Amino acid sequence: MSLSEELAATLSPESLVVAAGRPPRTRDEPVNPPLVLSSTYFGTGPLGDGDRGYGRYSNPTWDPFEEALGQLEGADLPGLLYASGLAAVSSALSLVPAQGVLVMPSHSYAGSVTMATELAAKGFLELRTVDIADTDAVLAALAPAGGRAASMLWLESPTNPMLGIADMRALTAAAHEAGAIVVTDNTFSTPLVQQPLSLGSDVVLHSVTKYLSGHSDVVLGALVTSDAGLRAALLHHRTIHGGIAGPFEAWLALRGLRTLALRIERSQASAQILAERLAGHPRVAAIRFPGLSSDPGHERAKAQMKGFGSILCIEVAPGRGHGGSLSGAAAADRMIRALHLWLPATSLGGVESLIERRRRHTAEPESVPDNLVRMSVGIENVEDLWADLEQALGTLDG
Ligand SMILES: *Cc1c(COP(=O)(O)O)cnc(C)c1O
């Protein structure tokens, strides 16, 4: 690749997303990396470390994205691409030793909690779920109980979908003191908003499906670490368990990454405006967004994030409805069905604004209010987004 580690270290993230992962500057060679469709590579004799070998071991189309993501997270090593965010979660959880203790936010991404719960049910590990915003509770969970201290602290901040904010520096320091490694799911923030390695995390996880690729057209995951031993273990797990990325998805993800800085800048600014307006709307019973000074996570978010992300959650107030009374959940569903510009769909981090009542997922715990609506703010005109929300909330007064 043409971008040296030395130059990468001097560039701002806005430049890195454009410049990283390019081929060498050789006359008449393409400026973009090629899409390589091959399941195997020529070779004879013993397979060594530098060999590509076989399509499950490596693919040249993965390399530029892995290099770019490593540089964006401030890592000393390239990242690792996976077939999905959950394939990356599976690989990361493989770092917990047999019967080790995993401390995880109770409001982590539901798939991550489900995977950990199932591993615990089989006796492979012990799971301690905690309110990650409650530092004392996390410290207690890290400490030996029944003789066993934690082996891994899982961090997600802001959490999905409650947008709780963890005190990342305090928790990573405490985890290391207890002998645990720290994995941070940074999907909601991206390295442009939060850099978990610099906050003490050992491994960073992404659902590349979301902001990094940014167009709701691929499913991919990634892990990043500066620890060569951990990276080797993760790479081995990926190769042997087979959760590898398709080359076309990897190519699309790098193409999407090129505009990440612009997309984040726009969607964060719009989320702030929408949150402030929604906070004063009579049909909004509660709002969660760390960018609001009234939000319990505001000060912490300010201390460890660059901006506040572009996910916000509202609780829709019960309504009179059309001729009857509507529960908060029914009002939320009615409001979502009345939208024309916002897309009623799960997922987040795309150019299009997405909206969803989270409890439509049966895996979402009951501690998530049933009228809670998660909004992923896209890059449309903010006044158009607001007008659509206003008219949809207005239908609840009928
Ligand atoms: C979507 C998501 C995942 C899972 O990623 P997939 O690409 O859907 O497998 C994990 N963590 C967070 C925070 C997510 O939003």
mmCIF file of C-alpha atoms and ligand atoms in Angstrom:
data_model
loop_
_atom_site.group_PDB
_atom_site.id
_atom_site.type_symbol
_atom_site.label_atom_id
_atom_site.label_comp_id
_atom_site.label_asym_id
_atom_site.label_seq_id
_atom_site.Cartn_x
_atom_site.Cartn_y
_atom_site.Cartn_z
ATOM 1 C CA MET A 1 0.000 0.000 0.000
ATOM 2 C CA SER A 2 1.151 3.535 -0.694
ATOM 3 C CA LEU A 3 0.265 5.273 2.569
ATOM 4 C CA SER A 4 3.084 4.719 5.065
ATOM 5 C CA GLU A 5 2.387 4.396 8.782
ATOM 6 C CA GLU A 6 4.456 7.576 9.278
ATOM 7 C CA LEU A 7 2.311 9.634 6.910
ATOM 8 C CA ALA A 8 -0.907 8.050 8.189
ATOM 9 C CA ALA A 9 0.013 9.133 11.719
ATOM 10 C CA THR A 10 0.155 12.781 10.605
ATOM 11 C CA LEU A 11 -3.174 12.833 8.739
ATOM 12 C CA SER A 12 -6.523 13.808 10.202
ATOM 13 C CA PRO A 13 -9.291 11.173 10.021
ATOM 14 C CA GLU A 14 -11.096 13.202 7.316
ATOM 15 C CA SER A 15 -8.041 12.737 5.074
ATOM 16 C CA LEU A 16 -7.328 9.164 6.166
ATOM 17 C CA VAL A 17 -10.716 7.837 5.063
ATOM 18 C CA VAL A 18 -9.922 9.116 1.565
ATOM 19 C CA ALA A 19 -6.193 8.343 1.366
ATOM 20 C CA ALA A 20 -5.798 5.040 3.238
ATOM 21 C CA GLY A 21 -5.812 1.678 1.480
ATOM 22 C CA ARG A 22 -4.762 2.891 -1.991
ATOM 23 C CA PRO A 23 -2.482 0.900 -4.328
ATOM 24 C CA PRO A 24 1.142 2.108 -4.841
ATOM 25 C CA ARG A 25 1.538 5.150 -7.122
ATOM 26 C CA THR A 26 2.712 3.230 -10.160
ATOM 27 C CA ARG A 27 2.155 4.833 -13.561
ATOM 28 C CA ASP A 28 -1.007 3.576 -15.324
ATOM 29 C CA GLU A 29 -2.052 1.408 -12.391
ATOM 30 C CA PRO A 30 -5.607 2.007 -11.083
ATOM 31 C CA VAL A 31 -6.038 4.428 -8.161
ATOM 32 C CA ASN A 32 -8.517 2.062 -6.528
ATOM 33 C CA PRO A 33 -7.736 -1.447 -5.311
ATOM 34 C CA PRO A 34 -9.034 -4.207 -7.568
ATOM 35 C CA LEU A 35 -11.812 -6.636 -6.700
ATOM 36 C CA VAL A 36 -10.148 -10.067 -6.619
ATOM 37 C CA LEU A 37 -12.422 -13.047 -7.148
ATOM 38 C CA SER A 38 -10.332 -16.148 -6.582
ATOM 39 C CA SER A 39 -10.687 -18.966 -4.077
ATOM 40 C CA THR A 40 -7.070 -20.070 -4.425
ATOM 41 C CA TYR A 41 -3.561 -18.878 -5.357
ATOM 42 C CA PHE A 42 -0.688 -20.410 -7.317
ATOM 43 C CA GLY A 43 1.955 -22.061 -5.168
ATOM 44 C CA THR A 44 4.111 -25.100 -4.551
ATOM 45 C CA GLY A 45 6.130 -26.221 -1.556
ATOM 46 C CA PRO A 46 5.437 -25.443 2.111
ATOM 47 C CA LEU A 47 2.949 -22.625 2.887
ATOM 48 C CA GLY A 48 4.605 -19.869 4.908
ATOM 49 C CA ASP A 49 3.385 -16.712 6.661
ATOM 50 C CA GLY A 50 3.701 -14.492 3.602
ATOM 51 C CA ASP A 51 1.694 -16.849 1.400
ATOM 52 C CA ARG A 52 -1.925 -16.161 0.492
ATOM 53 C CA GLY A 53 -2.564 -19.893 0.181
ATOM 54 C CA TYR A 54 -6.329 -20.228 -0.037
ATOM 55 C CA GLY A 55 -9.338 -17.900 -0.187
ATOM 56 C CA ARG A 56 -10.355 -18.546 3.418
ATOM 57 C CA TYR A 57 -6.880 -17.551 4.670
ATOM 58 C CA SER A 58 -6.622 -14.250 2.819
ATOM 59 C CA ASN A 59 -7.912 -12.165 -0.064
ATOM 60 C CA PRO A 60 -6.178 -9.083 -1.534
ATOM 61 C CA THR A 61 -9.522 -7.224 -1.526
ATOM 62 C CA TRP A 62 -9.655 -7.405 2.302
ATOM 63 C CA ASP A 63 -6.244 -5.782 2.767
ATOM 64 C CA PRO A 64 -6.929 -2.120 1.912
ATOM 65 C CA PHE A 65 -10.013 -1.955 4.140
ATOM 66 C CA GLU A 66 -8.214 -3.707 6.999
ATOM 67 C CA GLU A 67 -5.264 -1.359 6.674
ATOM 68 C CA ALA A 68 -7.472 1.740 6.523
ATOM 69 C CA LEU A 69 -9.558 0.707 9.555
ATOM 70 C CA GLY A 70 -6.430 -0.081 11.586
ATOM 71 C CA GLN A 71 -5.021 3.362 10.822
ATOM 72 C CA LEU A 72 -8.342 5.074 11.606
ATOM 73 C CA GLU A 73 -8.542 3.391 15.018
ATOM 74 C CA GLY A 74 -4.949 4.410 15.742
ATOM 75 C CA ALA A 75 -3.829 0.757 15.874
ATOM 76 C CA ASP A 76 -0.308 -0.492 15.172
ATOM 77 C CA LEU A 77 -1.697 -3.370 13.084
ATOM 78 C CA PRO A 78 -4.260 -3.774 10.297
ATOM 79 C CA GLY A 79 -7.783 -4.730 11.318
ATOM 80 C CA LEU A 80 -9.510 -8.008 10.484
ATOM 81 C CA LEU A 81 -12.638 -8.182 8.343
ATOM 82 C CA TYR A 82 -15.420 -10.680 9.083
ATOM 83 C CA ALA A 83 -18.560 -11.903 7.363
ATOM 84 C CA SER A 84 -20.709 -9.864 9.770
ATOM 85 C CA GLY A 85 -20.548 -7.942 13.013
ATOM 86 C CA LEU A 86 -21.757 -11.072 14.795
ATOM 87 C CA ALA A 87 -18.958 -13.164 13.216
ATOM 88 C CA ALA A 88 -16.570 -10.603 14.739
ATOM 89 C CA VAL A 89 -18.394 -10.896 18.101
ATOM 90 C CA SER A 90 -17.977 -14.676 17.939
ATOM 91 C CA SER A 91 -14.259 -14.328 17.250
ATOM 92 C CA ALA A 92 -13.801 -11.774 20.046
ATOM 93 C CA LEU A 93 -15.662 -13.971 22.559
ATOM 94 C CA SER A 94 -13.325 -16.851 21.638
ATOM 95 C CA LEU A 95 -10.659 -14.933 23.617
ATOM 96 C CA VAL A 96 -12.499 -15.786 26.862
ATOM 97 C CA PRO A 97 -10.833 -18.900 28.305
ATOM 98 C CA ALA A 98 -12.921 -21.949 29.269
ATOM 99 C CA GLN A 99 -15.119 -21.087 32.283
ATOM 100 C CA GLY A 100 -13.773 -17.533 32.210
ATOM 101 C CA VAL A 101 -15.879 -14.630 33.440
ATOM 102 C CA LEU A 102 -17.352 -12.221 30.898
ATOM 103 C CA VAL A 103 -18.706 -8.870 32.108
ATOM 104 C CA MET A 104 -21.098 -7.362 29.577
ATOM 105 C CA PRO A 105 -23.514 -4.410 29.473
ATOM 106 C CA SER A 106 -27.096 -5.658 29.857
ATOM 107 C CA HIS A 107 -28.015 -3.266 27.039
ATOM 108 C CA SER A 108 -25.351 -4.424 24.598
ATOM 109 C CA TYR A 109 -26.382 -5.198 21.053
ATOM 110 C CA ALA A 110 -29.011 -7.938 21.470
ATOM 111 C CA GLY A 111 -27.130 -10.440 19.276
ATOM 112 C CA SER A 112 -24.002 -10.102 21.405
ATOM 113 C CA VAL A 113 -25.965 -10.691 24.622
ATOM 114 C CA THR A 114 -27.780 -13.663 23.070
ATOM 115 C CA MET A 115 -24.475 -15.249 21.996
ATOM 116 C CA ALA A 116 -22.920 -14.741 25.438
ATOM 117 C CA THR A 117 -26.058 -16.047 27.180
ATOM 118 C CA GLU A 118 -26.024 -19.207 25.066
ATOM 119 C CA LEU A 119 -22.310 -19.795 25.725
ATOM 120 C CA ALA A 120 -22.993 -19.358 29.459
ATOM 121 C CA ALA A 121 -25.955 -21.767 29.328
ATOM 122 C CA LYS A 122 -23.621 -24.423 27.901
ATOM 123 C CA GLY A 123 -21.164 -23.814 30.749
ATOM 124 C CA PHE A 124 -18.457 -22.440 28.451
ATOM 125 C CA LEU A 125 -18.206 -19.172 30.374
ATOM 126 C CA GLU A 126 -19.767 -17.229 33.251
ATOM 127 C CA LEU A 127 -21.726 -14.155 32.191
ATOM 128 C CA ARG A 128 -22.203 -11.134 34.484
ATOM 129 C CA THR A 129 -24.433 -8.471 32.935
ATOM 130 C CA VAL A 130 -24.256 -4.931 34.307
ATOM 131 C CA ASP A 131 -25.573 -1.410 33.797
ATOM 132 C CA ILE A 132 -22.456 -0.105 32.065
ATOM 133 C CA ALA A 133 -23.199 3.504 33.052
ATOM 134 C CA ASP A 134 -23.025 2.464 36.735
ATOM 135 C CA THR A 135 -19.255 2.409 37.305
ATOM 136 C CA ASP A 136 -19.478 0.938 40.820
ATOM 137 C CA ALA A 137 -21.632 -1.947 39.568
ATOM 138 C CA VAL A 138 -19.102 -2.718 36.824
ATOM 139 C CA LEU A 139 -16.194 -2.608 39.291
ATOM 140 C CA ALA A 140 -18.057 -5.063 41.535
ATOM 141 C CA ALA A 141 -18.685 -7.407 38.588
ATOM 142 C CA LEU A 142 -14.996 -7.353 37.616
ATOM 143 C CA ALA A 143 -13.876 -8.387 41.106
ATOM 144 C CA PRO A 144 -13.580 -12.041 42.158
ATOM 145 C CA ALA A 145 -16.944 -13.549 43.126
ATOM 146 C CA GLY A 146 -16.761 -17.211 44.072
ATOM 147 C CA GLY A 147 -13.018 -16.943 43.531
ATOM 148 C CA ARG A 148 -13.097 -15.827 39.895
ATOM 149 C CA ALA A 149 -12.187 -12.374 38.593
ATOM 150 C CA ALA A 150 -13.251 -11.299 35.116
ATOM 151 C CA SER A 151 -11.371 -12.484 32.005
ATOM 152 C CA MET A 152 -13.059 -10.059 29.633
ATOM 153 C CA LEU A 153 -14.878 -6.753 29.951
ATOM 154 C CA TRP A 154 -17.191 -6.031 27.037
ATOM 155 C CA LEU A 155 -17.888 -2.364 26.456
ATOM 156 C CA GLU A 156 -20.477 -0.683 24.347
ATOM 157 C CA SER A 157 -20.852 3.066 24.716
ATOM 158 C CA PRO A 158 -23.278 4.508 23.829
ATOM 159 C CA THR A 159 -25.271 1.316 24.432
ATOM 160 C CA ASN A 160 -27.876 -0.006 22.040
ATOM 161 C CA PRO A 161 -30.617 1.140 22.289
ATOM 162 C CA MET A 162 -30.579 2.877 25.680
ATOM 163 C CA LEU A 163 -27.622 5.157 24.815
ATOM 164 C CA GLY A 164 -26.010 4.694 28.235
ATOM 165 C CA ILE A 165 -22.474 6.074 28.444
ATOM 166 C CA ALA A 166 -19.680 4.121 30.140
ATOM 167 C CA ASP A 167 -16.741 5.834 31.825
ATOM 168 C CA MET A 168 -14.351 4.144 29.405
ATOM 169 C CA ARG A 169 -11.026 5.231 30.944
ATOM 170 C CA ALA A 170 -12.019 4.218 34.482
ATOM 171 C CA LEU A 171 -13.476 0.877 33.381
ATOM 172 C CA THR A 172 -10.590 -0.185 31.117
ATOM 173 C CA ALA A 173 -8.097 0.633 33.904
ATOM 174 C CA ALA A 174 -10.109 -1.387 36.436
ATOM 175 C CA ALA A 175 -10.476 -4.306 34.015
ATOM 176 C CA HIS A 176 -6.732 -4.457 33.391
ATOM 177 C CA GLU A 177 -6.104 -4.341 37.130
ATOM 178 C CA ALA A 178 -8.427 -7.337 37.509
ATOM 179 C CA GLY A 179 -6.487 -9.158 34.766
ATOM 180 C CA ALA A 180 -9.218 -8.862 32.128
ATOM 181 C CA ILE A 181 -8.912 -7.801 28.509
ATOM 182 C CA VAL A 182 -11.327 -5.198 27.150
ATOM 183 C CA VAL A 183 -13.314 -5.427 23.915
ATOM 184 C CA THR A 184 -15.267 -2.339 22.826
ATOM 185 C CA ASP A 185 -18.080 -2.472 20.293
ATOM 186 C CA ASN A 186 -17.537 0.893 18.566
ATOM 187 C CA THR A 187 -20.224 0.466 15.901
ATOM 188 C CA PHE A 188 -22.345 3.448 17.026
ATOM 189 C CA SER A 189 -19.430 5.875 17.105
ATOM 190 C CA THR A 190 -16.918 4.850 14.419
ATOM 191 C CA PRO A 191 -13.258 5.842 14.932
ATOM 192 C CA LEU A 192 -14.131 9.382 13.850
ATOM 193 C CA VAL A 193 -16.204 9.926 16.974
ATOM 194 C CA GLN A 194 -14.501 7.652 19.531
ATOM 195 C CA GLN A 195 -11.181 5.797 19.579
ATOM 196 C CA PRO A 196 -11.452 2.979 22.132
ATOM 197 C CA LEU A 197 -7.780 1.925 21.864
ATOM 198 C CA SER A 198 -6.735 5.364 23.091
ATOM 199 C CA LEU A 199 -9.244 4.991 25.963
ATOM 200 C CA GLY A 200 -7.586 1.745 27.081
ATOM 201 C CA SER A 201 -9.453 -0.927 25.142
ATOM 202 C CA ASP A 202 -7.502 -3.937 23.804
ATOM 203 C CA VAL A 203 -9.803 -4.851 20.915
ATOM 204 C CA VAL A 204 -12.281 -2.713 18.950
ATOM 205 C CA LEU A 205 -15.282 -4.283 17.252
ATOM 206 C CA HIS A 206 -17.385 -2.950 14.376
ATOM 207 C CA SER A 207 -20.470 -3.959 12.568
ATOM 208 C CA VAL A 208 -19.128 -2.601 9.262
ATOM 209 C CA THR A 209 -22.702 -3.050 8.034
ATOM 210 C CA LYS A 210 -23.535 0.268 9.696
ATOM 211 C CA TYR A 211 -21.641 3.589 9.424
ATOM 212 C CA LEU A 212 -18.339 2.327 8.020
ATOM 213 C CA SER A 213 -19.859 1.032 4.789
ATOM 214 C CA GLY A 214 -22.745 3.465 5.220
ATOM 215 C CA HIS A 215 -25.193 2.592 2.442
ATOM 216 C CA SER A 216 -27.219 -0.301 3.923
ATOM 217 C CA ASP A 217 -26.055 -2.591 1.144
ATOM 218 C CA VAL A 218 -23.528 -4.915 2.801
ATOM 219 C CA VAL A 219 -23.269 -7.056 5.946
ATOM 220 C CA LEU A 220 -19.724 -7.162 7.343
ATOM 221 C CA GLY A 221 -17.843 -6.971 10.636
ATOM 222 C CA ALA A 222 -14.344 -6.118 11.808
ATOM 223 C CA LEU A 223 -11.950 -6.296 14.749
ATOM 224 C CA VAL A 224 -8.928 -4.073 15.411
ATOM 225 C CA THR A 225 -6.127 -4.477 17.956
ATOM 226 C CA SER A 226 -2.539 -3.302 18.463
ATOM 227 C CA ASP A 227 -1.654 -6.531 20.306
ATOM 228 C CA ALA A 228 0.109 -8.954 17.936
ATOM 229 C CA GLY A 229 -0.732 -11.977 20.111
ATOM 230 C CA LEU A 230 -4.431 -11.142 20.229
ATOM 231 C CA ARG A 231 -4.495 -10.425 16.494
ATOM 232 C CA ALA A 232 -2.882 -13.788 15.728
ATOM 233 C CA ALA A 233 -5.464 -15.580 17.903
ATOM 234 C CA LEU A 234 -8.330 -13.730 16.209
ATOM 235 C CA LEU A 235 -6.948 -14.376 12.719
ATOM 236 C CA HIS A 236 -6.609 -18.064 13.541
ATOM 237 C CA HIS A 237 -10.210 -18.132 14.787
ATOM 238 C CA ARG A 238 -11.438 -16.427 11.621
ATOM 239 C CA THR A 239 -9.573 -18.876 9.398
ATOM 240 C CA ILE A 240 -10.683 -21.997 11.270
ATOM 241 C CA HIS A 241 -14.296 -20.958 11.949
ATOM 242 C CA GLY A 242 -14.648 -19.506 8.476
ATOM 243 C CA GLY A 243 -16.516 -16.246 9.174
ATOM 244 C CA ILE A 244 -14.742 -14.508 6.302
ATOM 245 C CA ALA A 245 -15.833 -11.507 4.234
ATOM 246 C CA GLY A 246 -16.911 -11.843 0.628
ATOM 247 C CA PRO A 247 -14.520 -9.843 -1.584
ATOM 248 C CA PHE A 248 -17.295 -7.801 -3.207
ATOM 249 C CA GLU A 249 -18.629 -6.720 0.195
ATOM 250 C CA ALA A 250 -15.095 -5.772 1.270
ATOM 251 C CA TRP A 251 -14.669 -3.704 -1.890
ATOM 252 C CA LEU A 252 -18.016 -1.937 -1.328
ATOM 253 C CA ALA A 253 -17.110 -1.232 2.306
ATOM 254 C CA LEU A 254 -13.921 0.589 1.288
ATOM 255 C CA ARG A 255 -15.880 2.590 -1.277
ATOM 256 C CA GLY A 256 -18.375 3.535 1.443
ATOM 257 C CA LEU A 257 -15.601 4.418 3.904
ATOM 258 C CA ARG A 258 -14.328 7.153 1.563
ATOM 259 C CA THR A 259 -17.290 9.412 2.506
ATOM 260 C CA LEU A 260 -17.453 8.490 6.204
ATOM 261 C CA ALA A 261 -16.223 11.861 7.477
ATOM 262 C CA LEU A 262 -18.781 13.830 5.453
ATOM 263 C CA ARG A 263 -21.606 11.479 6.388
ATOM 264 C CA ILE A 264 -20.746 11.628 10.099
ATOM 265 C CA GLU A 265 -20.416 15.415 10.059
ATOM 266 C CA ARG A 266 -23.862 15.856 8.498
ATOM 267 C CA SER A 267 -25.727 13.197 10.440
ATOM 268 C CA GLN A 268 -24.280 14.288 13.813
ATOM 269 C CA ALA A 269 -25.248 17.913 13.200
ATOM 270 C CA SER A 270 -28.768 16.903 12.163
ATOM 271 C CA ALA A 271 -29.172 14.540 15.144
ATOM 272 C CA GLN A 272 -28.339 17.395 17.518
ATOM 273 C CA ILE A 273 -30.946 19.676 15.902
ATOM 274 C CA LEU A 274 -33.633 16.986 15.851
ATOM 275 C CA ALA A 275 -32.921 15.962 19.468
ATOM 276 C CA GLU A 276 -33.300 19.543 20.690
ATOM 277 C CA ARG A 277 -36.623 19.941 18.867
ATOM 278 C CA LEU A 278 -37.964 16.531 19.897
ATOM 279 C CA ALA A 279 -37.083 17.250 23.538
ATOM 280 C CA GLY A 280 -39.688 20.032 23.522
ATOM 281 C CA HIS A 281 -42.404 18.144 21.626
ATOM 282 C CA PRO A 282 -45.581 17.326 23.615
ATOM 283 C CA ARG A 283 -45.868 13.818 22.092
ATOM 284 C CA VAL A 284 -42.359 12.888 23.253
ATOM 285 C CA ALA A 285 -42.460 11.520 26.808
ATOM 286 C CA ALA A 286 -38.682 11.034 27.095
ATOM 287 C CA ILE A 287 -35.610 11.412 24.948
ATOM 288 C CA ARG A 288 -32.132 9.888 25.096
ATOM 289 C CA PHE A 289 -29.297 11.572 23.259
ATOM 290 C CA PRO A 290 -25.880 12.209 24.835
ATOM 291 C CA GLY A 291 -25.626 15.521 22.971
ATOM 292 C CA LEU A 292 -28.374 17.069 25.137
ATOM 293 C CA SER A 293 -26.954 18.830 28.204
ATOM 294 C CA SER A 294 -29.822 17.291 30.228
ATOM 295 C CA ASP A 295 -28.767 13.739 29.262
ATOM 296 C CA PRO A 296 -27.220 11.725 32.140
ATOM 297 C CA GLY A 297 -24.326 10.654 29.875
ATOM 298 C CA HIS A 298 -23.580 14.137 28.499
ATOM 299 C CA GLU A 299 -20.471 15.015 30.542
ATOM 300 C CA ARG A 300 -18.899 11.587 30.099
ATOM 301 C CA ALA A 301 -19.615 11.586 26.377
ATOM 302 C CA LYS A 302 -18.001 15.021 26.086
ATOM 303 C CA ALA A 303 -14.868 13.713 27.806
ATOM 304 C CA GLN A 304 -14.365 10.701 25.545
ATOM 305 C CA MET A 305 -16.169 11.341 22.236
ATOM 306 C CA LYS A 306 -15.740 13.834 19.413
ATOM 307 C CA GLY A 307 -19.389 14.689 18.940
ATOM 308 C CA PHE A 308 -22.283 12.585 20.187
ATOM 309 C CA GLY A 309 -23.126 10.269 17.304
ATOM 310 C CA SER A 310 -26.314 10.325 15.294
ATOM 311 C CA ILE A 311 -28.523 7.778 17.052
ATOM 312 C CA LEU A 312 -31.261 9.094 19.283
ATOM 313 C CA CYS A 313 -34.157 7.440 21.052
ATOM 314 C CA ILE A 314 -37.536 8.808 22.044
ATOM 315 C CA GLU A 315 -40.363 7.385 24.086
ATOM 316 C CA VAL A 316 -43.648 8.246 22.417
ATOM 317 C CA ALA A 317 -46.354 9.483 24.795
ATOM 318 C CA PRO A 318 -49.662 7.594 24.853
ATOM 319 C CA GLY A 319 -52.221 9.231 22.576
ATOM 320 C CA ARG A 320 -55.937 9.775 22.253
ATOM 321 C CA GLY A 321 -55.825 8.100 18.859
ATOM 322 C CA HIS A 322 -58.736 8.006 16.485
ATOM 323 C CA GLY A 323 -61.720 7.467 18.715
ATOM 324 C CA GLY A 324 -59.905 5.644 21.526
ATOM 325 C CA SER A 325 -56.869 5.745 23.738
ATOM 326 C CA LEU A 326 -53.532 4.552 22.371
ATOM 327 C CA SER A 327 -50.799 2.961 24.459
ATOM 328 C CA GLY A 328 -47.316 4.435 24.056
ATOM 329 C CA ALA A 329 -46.294 1.429 21.937
ATOM 330 C CA ALA A 330 -49.366 1.723 19.690
ATOM 331 C CA ALA A 331 -48.775 5.467 19.364
ATOM 332 C CA ALA A 332 -45.148 4.773 18.387
ATOM 333 C CA ASP A 333 -46.261 2.278 15.728
ATOM 334 C CA ARG A 334 -48.865 4.711 14.387
ATOM 335 C CA MET A 335 -46.313 7.522 14.234
ATOM 336 C CA ILE A 336 -43.806 5.337 12.369
ATOM 337 C CA ARG A 337 -46.418 4.222 9.827
ATOM 338 C CA ALA A 338 -47.291 7.871 9.135
ATOM 339 C CA LEU A 339 -43.729 8.768 8.047
ATOM 340 C CA HIS A 340 -42.950 9.362 4.357
ATOM 341 C CA LEU A 341 -39.219 10.186 4.316
ATOM 342 C CA TRP A 342 -37.857 8.239 7.297
ATOM 343 C CA LEU A 343 -37.583 4.522 6.477
ATOM 344 C CA PRO A 344 -39.332 2.151 8.885
ATOM 345 C CA ALA A 345 -36.616 -0.521 9.126
ATOM 346 C CA THR A 346 -34.115 -1.937 11.552
ATOM 347 C CA SER A 347 -30.366 -1.224 11.368
ATOM 348 C CA LEU A 348 -28.570 2.119 11.434
ATOM 349 C CA GLY A 349 -25.678 4.104 10.073
ATOM 350 C CA GLY A 350 -26.806 4.412 6.456
ATOM 351 C CA VAL A 351 -27.216 7.531 4.342
ATOM 352 C CA GLU A 352 -30.981 7.141 4.775
ATOM 353 C CA SER A 353 -32.699 7.916 8.074
ATOM 354 C CA LEU A 354 -34.063 4.755 9.690
ATOM 355 C CA ILE A 355 -36.603 4.478 12.487
ATOM 356 C CA GLU A 356 -37.798 1.550 14.533
ATOM 357 C CA ARG A 357 -39.694 0.672 17.710
ATOM 358 C CA ARG A 358 -37.087 -1.549 19.311
ATOM 359 C CA ARG A 359 -39.379 -3.950 21.179
ATOM 360 C CA ARG A 360 -40.624 -5.298 17.826
ATOM 361 C CA HIS A 361 -37.551 -7.517 18.299
ATOM 362 C CA THR A 362 -38.454 -10.286 20.718
ATOM 363 C CA ALA A 363 -34.770 -10.504 21.789
ATOM 364 C CA GLU A 364 -34.896 -6.931 23.148
ATOM 365 C CA PRO A 365 -35.122 -7.105 26.972
ATOM 366 C CA GLU A 366 -38.153 -5.768 28.842
ATOM 367 C CA SER A 367 -35.914 -3.161 30.465
ATOM 368 C CA VAL A 368 -36.192 -1.378 27.098
ATOM 369 C CA PRO A 369 -39.504 0.551 27.268
ATOM 370 C CA ASP A 370 -42.062 -0.770 24.755
ATOM 371 C CA ASN A 371 -42.685 2.748 23.409
ATOM 372 C CA LEU A 372 -38.967 3.374 22.762
ATOM 373 C CA VAL A 373 -38.243 4.375 19.181
ATOM 374 C CA ARG A 374 -34.667 4.339 17.913
ATOM 375 C CA MET A 375 -33.778 6.802 15.185
ATOM 376 C CA SER A 376 -30.677 6.618 13.012
ATOM 377 C CA VAL A 377 -30.283 10.050 11.462
ATOM 378 C CA GLY A 378 -29.077 9.987 7.860
ATOM 379 C CA ILE A 379 -27.784 12.684 5.547
ATOM 380 C CA GLU A 380 -31.050 14.080 4.157
ATOM 381 C CA ASN A 381 -31.951 17.753 4.612
ATOM 382 C CA VAL A 382 -32.640 18.234 8.321
ATOM 383 C CA GLU A 383 -35.729 20.402 7.760
ATOM 384 C CA ASP A 384 -37.243 17.675 5.573
ATOM 385 C CA LEU A 385 -36.540 15.137 8.318
ATOM 386 C CA TRP A 386 -38.095 17.407 10.945
ATOM 387 C CA ALA A 387 -41.178 18.175 8.846
ATOM 388 C CA ASP A 388 -41.782 14.451 8.379
ATOM 389 C CA LEU A 389 -41.447 13.757 12.122
ATOM 390 C CA GLU A 390 -43.698 16.665 13.008
ATOM 391 C CA GLN A 391 -46.488 15.593 10.683
ATOM 392 C CA ALA A 392 -46.239 11.965 11.852
ATOM 393 C CA LEU A 393 -46.347 12.955 15.549
ATOM 394 C CA GLY A 394 -49.263 15.223 14.650
ATOM 395 C CA THR A 395 -51.356 12.228 13.544
ATOM 396 C CA LEU A 396 -51.427 11.106 17.211
ATOM 397 C CA ASP A 397 -53.612 14.060 18.173
ATOM 398 C CA GLY A 398 -56.511 13.070 15.876
HETATM 399 C C1 LIG B 1 -25.598 -4.364 13.998
HETATM 400 C C2 LIG B 1 -24.747 -4.429 15.205
HETATM 401 C C3 LIG B 1 -23.996 -5.569 15.506
HETATM 402 C C4 LIG B 1 -24.077 -6.830 14.680
HETATM 403 O O1 LIG B 1 -23.554 -6.660 13.399
HETATM 404 P P1 LIG B 1 -24.080 -7.454 12.097
HETATM 405 O O2 LIG B 1 -23.264 -6.849 11.023
HETATM 406 O O3 LIG B 1 -25.544 -7.217 11.987
HETATM 407 O O4 LIG B 1 -23.785 -8.899 12.323
HETATM 408 C C5 LIG B 1 -23.184 -5.544 16.628
HETATM 409 N N1 LIG B 1 -23.120 -4.444 17.426
HETATM 410 C C6 LIG B 1 -23.828 -3.337 17.173
HETATM 411 C C7 LIG B 1 -23.730 -2.175 18.089
HETATM 412 C C8 LIG B 1 -24.667 -3.285 16.059
HETATM 413 O O5 LIG B 1 -25.375 -2.178 15.820
#
